Amino acid sequence: MKQYEAGKYDVVVIGAGHAGVEAALASARMGANTLVLTLNLDTIAYMPCNPSVGGPAKGIVVREIDALGGEMARNIDKTHIQMRMLNTGKGPAVRALRAQADKVLYQNEMKKTLEQTENLTLRQGMVEELIVEDGVCKGVVTKTGSAYYANTVVVTTGTYLRGKIIIGELTYESGPNNMQPAINLSHNLTDLGFNMVRFKTGTPPRINANTIDYSKTEIQPGDDVPRAFSYETTEFIMDQIPCWLTYTGEVTHELINNNLERSPMYSGMIEGTGPRYCPSIEDKIVRFNDKPRHQIFLEPEGRNTEEVYVQGLSTSLPEDVQRNMLKTIAGLEKAEMMRAGYAIEYDAIVPTQLWPSLETKLVRNLFTAGQLNGTSGYEEAAGQGIMAGINAARKAKGEEPVILDRSEAYIGVLIDDLVTKGTNEPYRLLTSRAEYRLLLRHDNADLRLTEIGHRIGLISEERNARFTLKKQQIAEEIDRIEHTSIKPSDQLQEILGEIGSSPLKEPTSAAALLRRPEVTYDVIAKVVPAESEIDPVVGEQVEIQTKYAGYIDKQLQQVEKMNKMNNKKIPDAIDYLAINGLATEAKQKLSEVRPLSVGQASRVSGVNPSDISILLVYLEQGRIAKIAK
Amino acid sequence: MEGDTIAAISTPMGEAAIAIVRLSGEEALHIADRMFRGKKPLKEVDSHTIHYGYIIDPDTDEKAEEVMVTVMKAPKTFTREDVVEMNCHGGLVSVNRVLEIALNNGARIAEPGEFTKRAFLNGRIDLSQAEAVMDLIRAKTDRAMNVAINQMEGRLSKLIHTLRQTLLETVAHVEVNIDYPEYDAEEMTHQLLTEKLTEVKREVEKLLQTAEQGKILREGLSTVIIGRPNVGKSSLLNSLVHENKAIVTDIPGTTRDVIEEYVNVRGVPLRLVDTAGIREPEDLVERIGVERSRKVLKEADLILLVLNSGEVLAEEDEKLFEAVRGMDVIVIVNKTDLTQQIDHEKVHQLAGTHPIVSTSIKEEQGINELEESIKELFFTGSVESGDMTYVSNSRHIALLKQAKRTLEESLNGIDAGLPVDMVQIDITRTWEILGEIVGDTVSESLIDQLFSQFCLGK
């Protein structure tokens, strides 16, 4: 194929999935002239698996993206069919929003946003090769011969790299949902010296809603109060569509057991590593054979389609088995299967080959994000996408990267885990991966990240002004209730009695009263109202920050300790092999990961505390040596 | 983590009659003042001065040790931090006690080589010494521990692993409720949590009790040598002490009236008690009637009963057998170099299941067999009365106390009706603290637990 020079950009983004769109939008909005190449313009921000956004940890990522000026939150707010707040019975740190998406609307809306964004060019084309000179990425070449030059390149190819679909005995090269796979780009990355791994994921069959007997299932409605992911959303969709819950039964399990030898999982046809948190139904039955039934959630794919996603039934069994299997599930006896479930294998890059900025160590000016980095999930992809976009745009301008700390954002936890520890299965965010979970709440993503978003040019002055006001109101109200005394009175005891709280014996501060588990901010506002009305979102912050101050402080102290270690930078030129006393495993792992700070080094698996002590001594030695010169 | 105050016994075990507990860090003076009672608070004294007083346990106000305390304020100290050195009388028990009090009052046990490391990091040591520091850190981490400690710690770590597993399963259960709120796993209720945590807390408390009783490793296996006059008790004692390095020697008459010798026999630490009575030509048989001697016998973990095979069995010998009935006894038939008068068959009969060792201490015969027999008795477990896992190490004790505290905090949180994910913070912390005892705190194991315990996914 003859190549021709097709254009020059500040940033080129390969792929327009959930990582690619955030990367491209961030980059363009920061003023970088950005090109997005996708192999199909009709599948921008496509959801090949479940039509849903958010949930524990993931939902918080969506809010973080919003606080940084990203798009996912706004887009789902405009296109969902249902929204629910999860974990409302638990503490504030683990509450999370989840939306069911109208799959097609979500894509259309996102495409429109990309099309209308300044500095952003959207084009169909399959990238087959990166232009790399002397270890620096200079651009990309497409299948049709167009060579685009760029200061920086972001690769977000999802599960397309050497993608292979497996259904029972059938396998063929394919991207998700029978789209074109990207074969040559994967070979190109290997040729450039990248270490790749083979991962696997899967999706369940889809069925026709008209053929479901809903009377045998339980309804799962959305919340009847307005909900939104974005801090900026003012219009709420209240016309919602429910999901439905049913179960597999013993007949289902027997059928699966009888057909196990036809399952590629057990016939050895699948070589990729699948995620434990997303097992296929056959996997669940083999590994947990004492469980009499498994949950199946029926999730509509949109307002203008009858297609229903059968959550819980991810499978790579042959098509005929899938059809029989559906018939064994309550309510699905007559269900028409519209698409079969399948497993997909793909190449991913070993993420310890990346700096925390998501730039590759091997090739400068090349960034990667999303499922290509070994993660799974739209939110995980989008979270990396926005950071890769930000850092690619900054690098194109010669600016320092933005790296979020583990104590600042789930996105920080996600990226730090990937580049420091790597992953041996598709990585999913869980709240338990965050050691400072109480700080990384869904309600305070704006307080954590808006200032960063503003500083890098993704948050407008207007929005920042609104945010600053909110922050100020929170501080003032906390201060007020700390210094407002409440005395026992008949009216007060009555209010306390109503909420099942014991009577107040001695005068106390409003804040102390708020620390009682059953007392909410609304009660305080009723007993000692502020001069002017307090916005409910401010009230929520006042309540959480006051009520859980003890626990929050404990975590802040841990963060402070860790920050001391994070602030001890490690020079890039360090030669771990030359440090006497480091354990062999530590030498190898540290040489591979090349952590930027002692804090990061301490999180590398296989590095123990005495290695860190030795490293500290070594670094100090270097510092003294430099002064001596 | 740097910045906190560290403590350790900085004199080598068993090489001196005086032992020093050293504190270094910002809080050193503050911690020392909490436990020291002298003429005036150490905060007010001049730097580089020495002060007489007592160490007390602030929790109970009990006197623990008579000390001379040296105060050295930053920066002219070894570590360039505030340093306090407490000179104790020596004796494993009292030094450990002083260290323990320091740890309970805010100090953290120093890691191997940490004082030196701090000295270096604070610019106190020159460049050429850096390598040596690193060697030190490495060497001490890899140090081989004595058999007894290995044995004990093996048992301890097994128990800790079980406790951690209980906590991990509990946390995984809480986590599954959080990360998969719609999943049909049983909700971890506050009641269920309370049960699990109380169970773990009970075990931790039990461990701490063994620590407070100060069993075996900390104090040695309390061992009494008995026998009629001139059967060779003193020679046996001397032989055990000389063969085996005495760990610490108390100076008679200074702090207590009982003399104790610590020896390490094939990895088994022995505390030879009431040896004063053995050294003097006083007849222990008569003294058995004395209340205090009875008490000594009653509290002994091991009895070495010595017979003279050059003489016929005396009535006193039989009385001795009677006095130690039901205890762990090794019968030593000494003086095999003399013409044998003793009725061996009768000895066997009296000894019953107790091991019998023939020796001639004078000719240095049979000592090996005796030592082997002590070791066997110890390691086959016949010496331990009942189910005892001993906690001996001050670091472990400090960590167990922390674990107990965090467990209490989580139980308080449950009582106060805090959300389960808040309570979980303290449970996870407990799990990490216990992990420090066994040297294992990888958070990935929680994720592993989550997915092996529950069937999750879409």
PDB file of C-alpha atoms in Angstrom, chain A residues 49-50 56 84 86-87 90-94 98 220 247 276-279 284 287-288 291 293-295 297 309 311-314 428 430-433 437-438 517 548 551 554-555 558 561 564-565 568 579-583 610-611 613-614 616-617 620-621 624-625, chain B residues 1-4 111 117 120-123 125 127 130-131 133-135 137-138 141 174-175 177-185 187 409-410 413 416-426 429 432 443-444 446-458:
ATOM      1  CA  CYS A  49     -21.264  -6.067  27.007  1.00  0.00           C
ATOM      2  CA  ASN A  50     -23.857  -4.938  29.536  1.00  0.00           C
ATOM      3  CA  PRO A  56     -19.646   0.406  43.385  1.00  0.00           C
ATOM      4  CA  ARG A  84     -30.347   3.592  41.122  1.00  0.00           C
ATOM      5  CA  LEU A  86     -26.719   1.372  45.523  1.00  0.00           C
ATOM      6  CA  ASN A  87     -25.614   0.649  49.101  1.00  0.00           C
ATOM      7  CA  LYS A  90     -24.313   1.403  54.229  1.00  0.00           C
ATOM      8  CA  GLY A  91     -21.906   4.245  54.874  1.00  0.00           C
ATOM      9  CA  PRO A  92     -21.350   7.222  52.581  1.00  0.00           C
ATOM     10  CA  ALA A  93     -18.028   5.939  51.302  1.00  0.00           C
ATOM     11  CA  VAL A  94     -19.520   3.001  49.485  1.00  0.00           C
ATOM     12  CA  ARG A  98     -25.624   2.888  38.618  1.00  0.00           C
ATOM     13  CA  GLN A 220     -36.086  -4.166  39.706  1.00  0.00           C
ATOM     14  CA  TYR A 247     -32.734 -17.422  38.579  1.00  0.00           C
ATOM     15  CA  ARG A 276     -12.550 -14.132  38.211  1.00  0.00           C
ATOM     16  CA  TYR A 277     -15.171 -11.484  38.807  1.00  0.00           C
ATOM     17  CA  CYS A 278     -16.815 -12.080  35.463  1.00  0.00           C
ATOM     18  CA  PRO A 279     -16.996 -15.850  35.169  1.00  0.00           C
ATOM     19  CA  LYS A 284     -19.763 -20.572  38.127  1.00  0.00           C
ATOM     20  CA  ARG A 287     -16.444 -23.699  40.773  1.00  0.00           C
ATOM     21  CA  PHE A 288     -19.468 -23.295  43.046  1.00  0.00           C
ATOM     22  CA  LYS A 291     -24.948 -23.187  44.935  1.00  0.00           C
ATOM     23  CA  ARG A 293     -29.269 -21.224  41.824  1.00  0.00           C
ATOM     24  CA  HIS A 294     -27.613 -18.189  40.293  1.00  0.00           C
ATOM     25  CA  GLN A 295     -29.120 -14.765  39.792  1.00  0.00           C
ATOM     26  CA  PHE A 297     -30.824  -9.939  35.726  1.00  0.00           C
ATOM     27  CA  TYR A 309     -29.267  -8.373  27.983  1.00  0.00           C
ATOM     28  CA  GLN A 311     -26.839 -10.544  32.924  1.00  0.00           C
ATOM     29  CA  GLY A 312     -25.380 -13.522  34.761  1.00  0.00           C
ATOM     30  CA  LEU A 313     -25.392 -15.839  31.799  1.00  0.00           C
ATOM     31  CA  SER A 314     -22.090 -14.962  30.140  1.00  0.00           C
ATOM     32  CA  ARG A 428     -11.725  -4.558  37.601  1.00  0.00           C
ATOM     33  CA  LEU A 430     -13.382  -2.805  43.521  1.00  0.00           C
ATOM     34  CA  THR A 431     -13.841  -0.572  46.510  1.00  0.00           C
ATOM     35  CA  SER A 432     -11.563  -2.908  48.422  1.00  0.00           C
ATOM     36  CA  ARG A 433      -8.659  -1.985  46.151  1.00  0.00           C
ATOM     37  CA  ARG A 437     -11.957   4.357  50.635  1.00  0.00           C
ATOM     38  CA  LEU A 438     -13.461   6.800  53.097  1.00  0.00           C
ATOM     39  CA  PRO A 517     -25.626   7.909  64.294  1.00  0.00           C
ATOM     40  CA  TYR A 548     -17.280  10.544  60.285  1.00  0.00           C
ATOM     41  CA  TYR A 551     -12.487   7.913  60.727  1.00  0.00           C
ATOM     42  CA  LYS A 554      -7.452   8.411  60.741  1.00  0.00           C
ATOM     43  CA  GLN A 555      -7.226   7.912  56.989  1.00  0.00           C
ATOM     44  CA  GLN A 558      -2.216   7.342  56.927  1.00  0.00           C
ATOM     45  CA  LYS A 561       2.609   9.033  56.265  1.00  0.00           C
ATOM     46  CA  LYS A 564       6.352  11.246  53.003  1.00  0.00           C
ATOM     47  CA  MET A 565       7.375   8.159  51.054  1.00  0.00           C
ATOM     48  CA  LYS A 568      11.030  10.774  48.102  1.00  0.00           C
ATOM     49  CA  ILE A 579      22.685  -1.725  44.941  1.00  0.00           C
ATOM     50  CA  ASN A 580      24.314  -4.073  47.397  1.00  0.00           C
ATOM     51  CA  GLY A 581      21.963  -5.696  49.812  1.00  0.00           C
ATOM     52  CA  LEU A 582      18.782  -5.485  47.754  1.00  0.00           C
ATOM     53  CA  ALA A 583      17.181  -8.896  47.486  1.00  0.00           C
ATOM     54  CA  SER A 610      13.984  -4.143  54.351  1.00  0.00           C
ATOM     55  CA  ASP A 611      14.501  -3.556  50.617  1.00  0.00           C
ATOM     56  CA  SER A 613      15.193   0.608  53.975  1.00  0.00           C
ATOM     57  CA  ILE A 614      18.165  -0.245  51.828  1.00  0.00           C
ATOM     58  CA  LEU A 616      16.351   4.812  51.336  1.00  0.00           C
ATOM     59  CA  VAL A 617      19.913   4.487  52.572  1.00  0.00           C
ATOM     60  CA  GLU A 620      20.583   9.249  50.879  1.00  0.00           C
ATOM     61  CA  GLN A 621      24.071   8.107  50.054  1.00  0.00           C
ATOM     62  CA  ILE A 624      25.386  13.141  50.219  1.00  0.00           C
ATOM     63  CA  ALA A 625      27.709  12.196  47.397  1.00  0.00           C
TER      64      ALA A 625
ATOM     65  CA  MET B   1       7.670   4.749  59.006  1.00  0.00           C
ATOM     66  CA  GLU B   2      10.139   7.448  59.828  1.00  0.00           C
ATOM     67  CA  GLY B   3       9.353  10.192  62.250  1.00  0.00           C
ATOM     68  CA  ASP B   4       7.989   7.950  64.956  1.00  0.00           C
ATOM     69  CA  GLU B 111      13.692  -2.796  63.061  1.00  0.00           C
ATOM     70  CA  LYS B 117      19.844   3.666  59.626  1.00  0.00           C
ATOM     71  CA  PHE B 120      22.792   7.625  58.536  1.00  0.00           C
ATOM     72  CA  LEU B 121      19.649   9.213  57.150  1.00  0.00           C
ATOM     73  CA  ASN B 122      20.159  12.121  59.501  1.00  0.00           C
ATOM     74  CA  GLY B 123      23.651  12.577  58.196  1.00  0.00           C
ATOM     75  CA  ILE B 125      27.491   8.541  59.641  1.00  0.00           C
ATOM     76  CA  LEU B 127      29.539   7.697  53.332  1.00  0.00           C
ATOM     77  CA  ALA B 130      26.661   3.263  54.422  1.00  0.00           C
ATOM     78  CA  GLU B 131      27.472  -0.108  52.923  1.00  0.00           C
ATOM     79  CA  VAL B 133      24.531  -0.249  57.376  1.00  0.00           C
ATOM     80  CA  MET B 134      22.918  -1.987  54.433  1.00  0.00           C
ATOM     81  CA  ASP B 135      24.689  -5.220  55.248  1.00  0.00           C
ATOM     82  CA  ILE B 137      19.845  -4.486  57.715  1.00  0.00           C
ATOM     83  CA  ARG B 138      20.072  -7.447  55.414  1.00  0.00           C
ATOM     84  CA  THR B 141      16.603  -9.729  58.584  1.00  0.00           C
ATOM     85  CA  VAL B 174     -18.489  -7.223  54.097  1.00  0.00           C
ATOM     86  CA  GLU B 175     -16.808  -6.405  50.800  1.00  0.00           C
ATOM     87  CA  ASN B 177     -22.049  -6.804  50.238  1.00  0.00           C
ATOM     88  CA  ILE B 178     -20.462  -3.527  49.189  1.00  0.00           C
ATOM     89  CA  ASP B 179     -19.085  -4.350  45.776  1.00  0.00           C
ATOM     90  CA  TYR B 180     -21.978  -6.603  44.788  1.00  0.00           C
ATOM     91  CA  PRO B 181     -24.956  -5.108  46.595  1.00  0.00           C
ATOM     92  CA  GLU B 182     -27.466  -7.036  44.498  1.00  0.00           C
ATOM     93  CA  TYR B 183     -25.714 -10.345  44.847  1.00  0.00           C
ATOM     94  CA  ASP B 184     -27.677 -12.891  46.872  1.00  0.00           C
ATOM     95  CA  ALA B 185     -25.064 -13.339  49.587  1.00  0.00           C
ATOM     96  CA  GLU B 187     -25.913  -9.653  54.463  1.00  0.00           C
ATOM     97  CA  GLU B 409     -12.625  -0.012  68.290  1.00  0.00           C
ATOM     98  CA  SER B 410     -14.489  -2.048  65.716  1.00  0.00           C
ATOM     99  CA  GLY B 413     -18.197   1.096  66.242  1.00  0.00           C
ATOM    100  CA  ALA B 416     -22.501   2.883  68.141  1.00  0.00           C
ATOM    101  CA  GLY B 417     -24.395   1.753  65.061  1.00  0.00           C
ATOM    102  CA  LEU B 418     -21.750   2.876  62.560  1.00  0.00           C
ATOM    103  CA  PRO B 419     -22.141   1.614  59.002  1.00  0.00           C
ATOM    104  CA  VAL B 420     -20.479  -1.710  58.377  1.00  0.00           C
ATOM    105  CA  ASP B 421     -17.997  -0.271  55.879  1.00  0.00           C
ATOM    106  CA  MET B 422     -16.629   2.050  58.565  1.00  0.00           C
ATOM    107  CA  VAL B 423     -16.273  -0.760  61.051  1.00  0.00           C
ATOM    108  CA  GLN B 424     -14.527  -2.663  58.308  1.00  0.00           C
ATOM    109  CA  ILE B 425     -11.687  -0.095  58.340  1.00  0.00           C
ATOM    110  CA  ASP B 426     -10.716  -1.209  61.844  1.00  0.00           C
ATOM    111  CA  ARG B 429      -6.372  -2.688  60.229  1.00  0.00           C
ATOM    112  CA  GLU B 432      -2.808  -5.902  58.825  1.00  0.00           C
ATOM    113  CA  SER B 443      -3.924  -6.753  50.250  1.00  0.00           C
ATOM    114  CA  GLU B 444      -4.298  -8.817  47.097  1.00  0.00           C
ATOM    115  CA  LEU B 446      -8.488 -10.012  50.131  1.00  0.00           C
ATOM    116  CA  ILE B 447      -9.409  -9.918  46.464  1.00  0.00           C
ATOM    117  CA  ASP B 448      -8.456 -13.592  46.186  1.00  0.00           C
ATOM    118  CA  GLN B 449     -10.602 -14.402  49.189  1.00  0.00           C
ATOM    119  CA  LEU B 450     -13.508 -12.471  47.737  1.00  0.00           C
ATOM    120  CA  PHE B 451     -13.532 -14.484  44.557  1.00  0.00           C
ATOM    121  CA  SER B 452     -12.897 -17.848  46.095  1.00  0.00           C
ATOM    122  CA  GLN B 453     -15.561 -17.394  48.764  1.00  0.00           C
ATOM    123  CA  PHE B 454     -18.299 -16.002  46.551  1.00  0.00           C
ATOM    124  CA  CYS B 455     -19.511 -16.718  43.075  1.00  0.00           C
ATOM    125  CA  LEU B 456     -19.704 -13.306  41.493  1.00  0.00           C
ATOM    126  CA  GLY B 457     -20.090 -11.767  38.093  1.00  0.00           C
ATOM    127  CA  LYS B 458     -22.301 -10.877  35.272  1.00  0.00           C
TER     128      LYS B 458
END
